[in-house]
PDB file of C-alpha atoms in Angstrom:
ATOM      1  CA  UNK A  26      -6.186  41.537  19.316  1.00 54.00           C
ATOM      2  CA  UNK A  27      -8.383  38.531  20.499  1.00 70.00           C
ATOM      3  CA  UNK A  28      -6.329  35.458  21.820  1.00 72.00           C
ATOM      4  CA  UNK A  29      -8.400  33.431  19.325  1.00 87.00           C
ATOM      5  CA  UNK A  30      -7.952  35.527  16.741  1.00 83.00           C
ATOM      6  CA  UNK A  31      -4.493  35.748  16.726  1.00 80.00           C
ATOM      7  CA  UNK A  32      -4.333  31.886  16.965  1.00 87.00           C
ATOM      8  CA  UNK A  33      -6.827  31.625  13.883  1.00 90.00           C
ATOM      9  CA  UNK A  34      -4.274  33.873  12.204  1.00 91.00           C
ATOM     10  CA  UNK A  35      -1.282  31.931  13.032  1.00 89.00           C
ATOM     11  CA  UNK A  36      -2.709  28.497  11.985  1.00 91.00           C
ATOM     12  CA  UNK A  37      -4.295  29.807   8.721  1.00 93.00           C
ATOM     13  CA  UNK A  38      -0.505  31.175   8.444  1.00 93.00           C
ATOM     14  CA  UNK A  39       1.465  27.328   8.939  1.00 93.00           C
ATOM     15  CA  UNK A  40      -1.107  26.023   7.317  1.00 94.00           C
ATOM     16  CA  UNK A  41      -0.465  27.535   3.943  1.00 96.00           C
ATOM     17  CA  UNK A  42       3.077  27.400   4.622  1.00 96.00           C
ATOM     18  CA  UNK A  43       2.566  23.823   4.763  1.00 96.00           C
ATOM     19  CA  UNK A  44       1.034  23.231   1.624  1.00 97.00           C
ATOM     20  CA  UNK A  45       3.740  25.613   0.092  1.00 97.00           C
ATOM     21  CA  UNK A  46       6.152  22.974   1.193  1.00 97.00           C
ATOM     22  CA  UNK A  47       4.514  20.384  -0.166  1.00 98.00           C
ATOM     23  CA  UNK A  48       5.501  19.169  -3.641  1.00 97.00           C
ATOM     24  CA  UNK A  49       2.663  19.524  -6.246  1.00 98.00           C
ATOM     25  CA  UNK A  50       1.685  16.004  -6.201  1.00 98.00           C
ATOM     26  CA  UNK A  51       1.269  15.777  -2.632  1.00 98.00           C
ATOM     27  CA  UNK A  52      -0.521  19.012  -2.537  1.00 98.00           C
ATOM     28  CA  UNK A  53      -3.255  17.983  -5.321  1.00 97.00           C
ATOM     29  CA  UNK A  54      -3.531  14.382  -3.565  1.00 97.00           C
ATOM     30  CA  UNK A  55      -3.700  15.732  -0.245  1.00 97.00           C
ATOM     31  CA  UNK A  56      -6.444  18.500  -1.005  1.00 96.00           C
ATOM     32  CA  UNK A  57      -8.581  15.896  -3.078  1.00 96.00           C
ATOM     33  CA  UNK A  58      -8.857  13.299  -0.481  1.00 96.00           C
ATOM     34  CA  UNK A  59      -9.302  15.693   2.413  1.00 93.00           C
ATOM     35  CA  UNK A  60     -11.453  18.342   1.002  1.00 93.00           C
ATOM     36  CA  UNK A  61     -12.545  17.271  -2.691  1.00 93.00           C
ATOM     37  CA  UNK A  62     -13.488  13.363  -0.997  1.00 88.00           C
ATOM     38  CA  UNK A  63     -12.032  11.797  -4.115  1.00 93.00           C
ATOM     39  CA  UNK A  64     -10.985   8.007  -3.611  1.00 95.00           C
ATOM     40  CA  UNK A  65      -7.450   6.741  -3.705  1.00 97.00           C
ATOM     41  CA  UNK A  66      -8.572   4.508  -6.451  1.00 97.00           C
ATOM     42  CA  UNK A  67      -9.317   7.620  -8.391  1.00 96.00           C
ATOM     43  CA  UNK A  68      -6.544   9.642  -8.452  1.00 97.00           C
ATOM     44  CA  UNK A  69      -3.898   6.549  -8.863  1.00 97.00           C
ATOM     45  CA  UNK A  70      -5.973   6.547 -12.250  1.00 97.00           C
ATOM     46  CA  UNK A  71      -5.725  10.312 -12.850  1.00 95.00           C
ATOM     47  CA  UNK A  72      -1.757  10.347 -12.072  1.00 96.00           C
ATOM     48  CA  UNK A  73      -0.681   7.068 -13.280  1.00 97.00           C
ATOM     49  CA  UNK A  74      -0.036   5.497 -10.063  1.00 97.00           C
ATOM     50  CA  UNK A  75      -0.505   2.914  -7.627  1.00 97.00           C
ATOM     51  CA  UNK A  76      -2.669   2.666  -4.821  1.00 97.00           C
ATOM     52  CA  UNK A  77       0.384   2.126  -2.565  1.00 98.00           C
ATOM     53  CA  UNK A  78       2.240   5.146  -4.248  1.00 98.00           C
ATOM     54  CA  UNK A  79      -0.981   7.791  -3.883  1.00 98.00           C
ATOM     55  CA  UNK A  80      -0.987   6.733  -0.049  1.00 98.00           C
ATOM     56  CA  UNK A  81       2.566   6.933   0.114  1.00 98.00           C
ATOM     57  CA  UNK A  82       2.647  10.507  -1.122  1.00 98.00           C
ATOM     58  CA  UNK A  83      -0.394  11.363   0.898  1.00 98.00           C
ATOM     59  CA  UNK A  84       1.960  10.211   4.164  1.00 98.00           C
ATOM     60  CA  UNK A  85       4.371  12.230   3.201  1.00 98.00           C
ATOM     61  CA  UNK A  86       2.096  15.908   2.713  1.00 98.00           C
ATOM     62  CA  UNK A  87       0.558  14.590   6.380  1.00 97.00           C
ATOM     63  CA  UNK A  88       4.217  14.424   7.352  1.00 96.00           C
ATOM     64  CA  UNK A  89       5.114  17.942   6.037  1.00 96.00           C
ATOM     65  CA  UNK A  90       1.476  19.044   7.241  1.00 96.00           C
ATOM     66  CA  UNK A  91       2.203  17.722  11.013  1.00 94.00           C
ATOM     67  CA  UNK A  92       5.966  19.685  10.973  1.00 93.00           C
ATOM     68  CA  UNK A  93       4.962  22.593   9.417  1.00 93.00           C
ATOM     69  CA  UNK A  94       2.079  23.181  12.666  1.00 90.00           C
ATOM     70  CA  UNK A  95       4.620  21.745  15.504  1.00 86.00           C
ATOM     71  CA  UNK A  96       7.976  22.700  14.496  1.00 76.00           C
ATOM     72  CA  UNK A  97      10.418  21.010  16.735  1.00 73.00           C
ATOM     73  CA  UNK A  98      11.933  22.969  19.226  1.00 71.00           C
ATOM     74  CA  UNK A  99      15.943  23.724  18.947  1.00 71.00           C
ATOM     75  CA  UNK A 100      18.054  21.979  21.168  1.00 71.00           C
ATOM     76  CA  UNK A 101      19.243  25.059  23.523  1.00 69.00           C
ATOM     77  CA  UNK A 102      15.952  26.083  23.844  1.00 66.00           C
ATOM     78  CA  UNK A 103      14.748  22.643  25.268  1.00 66.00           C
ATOM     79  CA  UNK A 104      17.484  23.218  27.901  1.00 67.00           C
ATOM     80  CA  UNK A 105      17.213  27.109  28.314  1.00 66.00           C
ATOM     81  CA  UNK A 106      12.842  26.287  28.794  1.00 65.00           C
ATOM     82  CA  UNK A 107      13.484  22.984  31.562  1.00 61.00           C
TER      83      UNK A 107
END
């Protein structure tokens, strides 16, 4: 296989994982405002929520987004890899 390829294939992989491990909430916030372009104001009207609490939940599925691509590496292996 392609080096590319196989890279396409592993991101398209996380990055479902990812939105598997996101709760519901942050998945359907995180999806509108990156791909949908709905405003914060918006959906803190469609869930019942604050401003403050939409962004905080958006954080959070960013968070679980940004772990989910660059797990961290175990500790042995940071010493076995120096």
């Amino acid at each position: 296989m392609e080096q590319s390829f196989l890279s396409r294939l592993i991101l398209r992989h996380r990055l479902r994982l990812a939105l598997r491990r996101m709760t519901p909430l942050q998945r359907e916030i995180f999806l509108a405002l990156r791909f949908k372009a709905d405003t914060v104001a918006r959906l803190a009207d469609v869930h019942g929520l604050s401003s403050d609490a939409i962004l905080e939940e958006f954080a959070q599925a960013l968070l679980v987004l940004v772990r989910t691509l660059n797990p961290p590496r175990r500790s042995w292996r940071n010493w076995w890899l120096r």
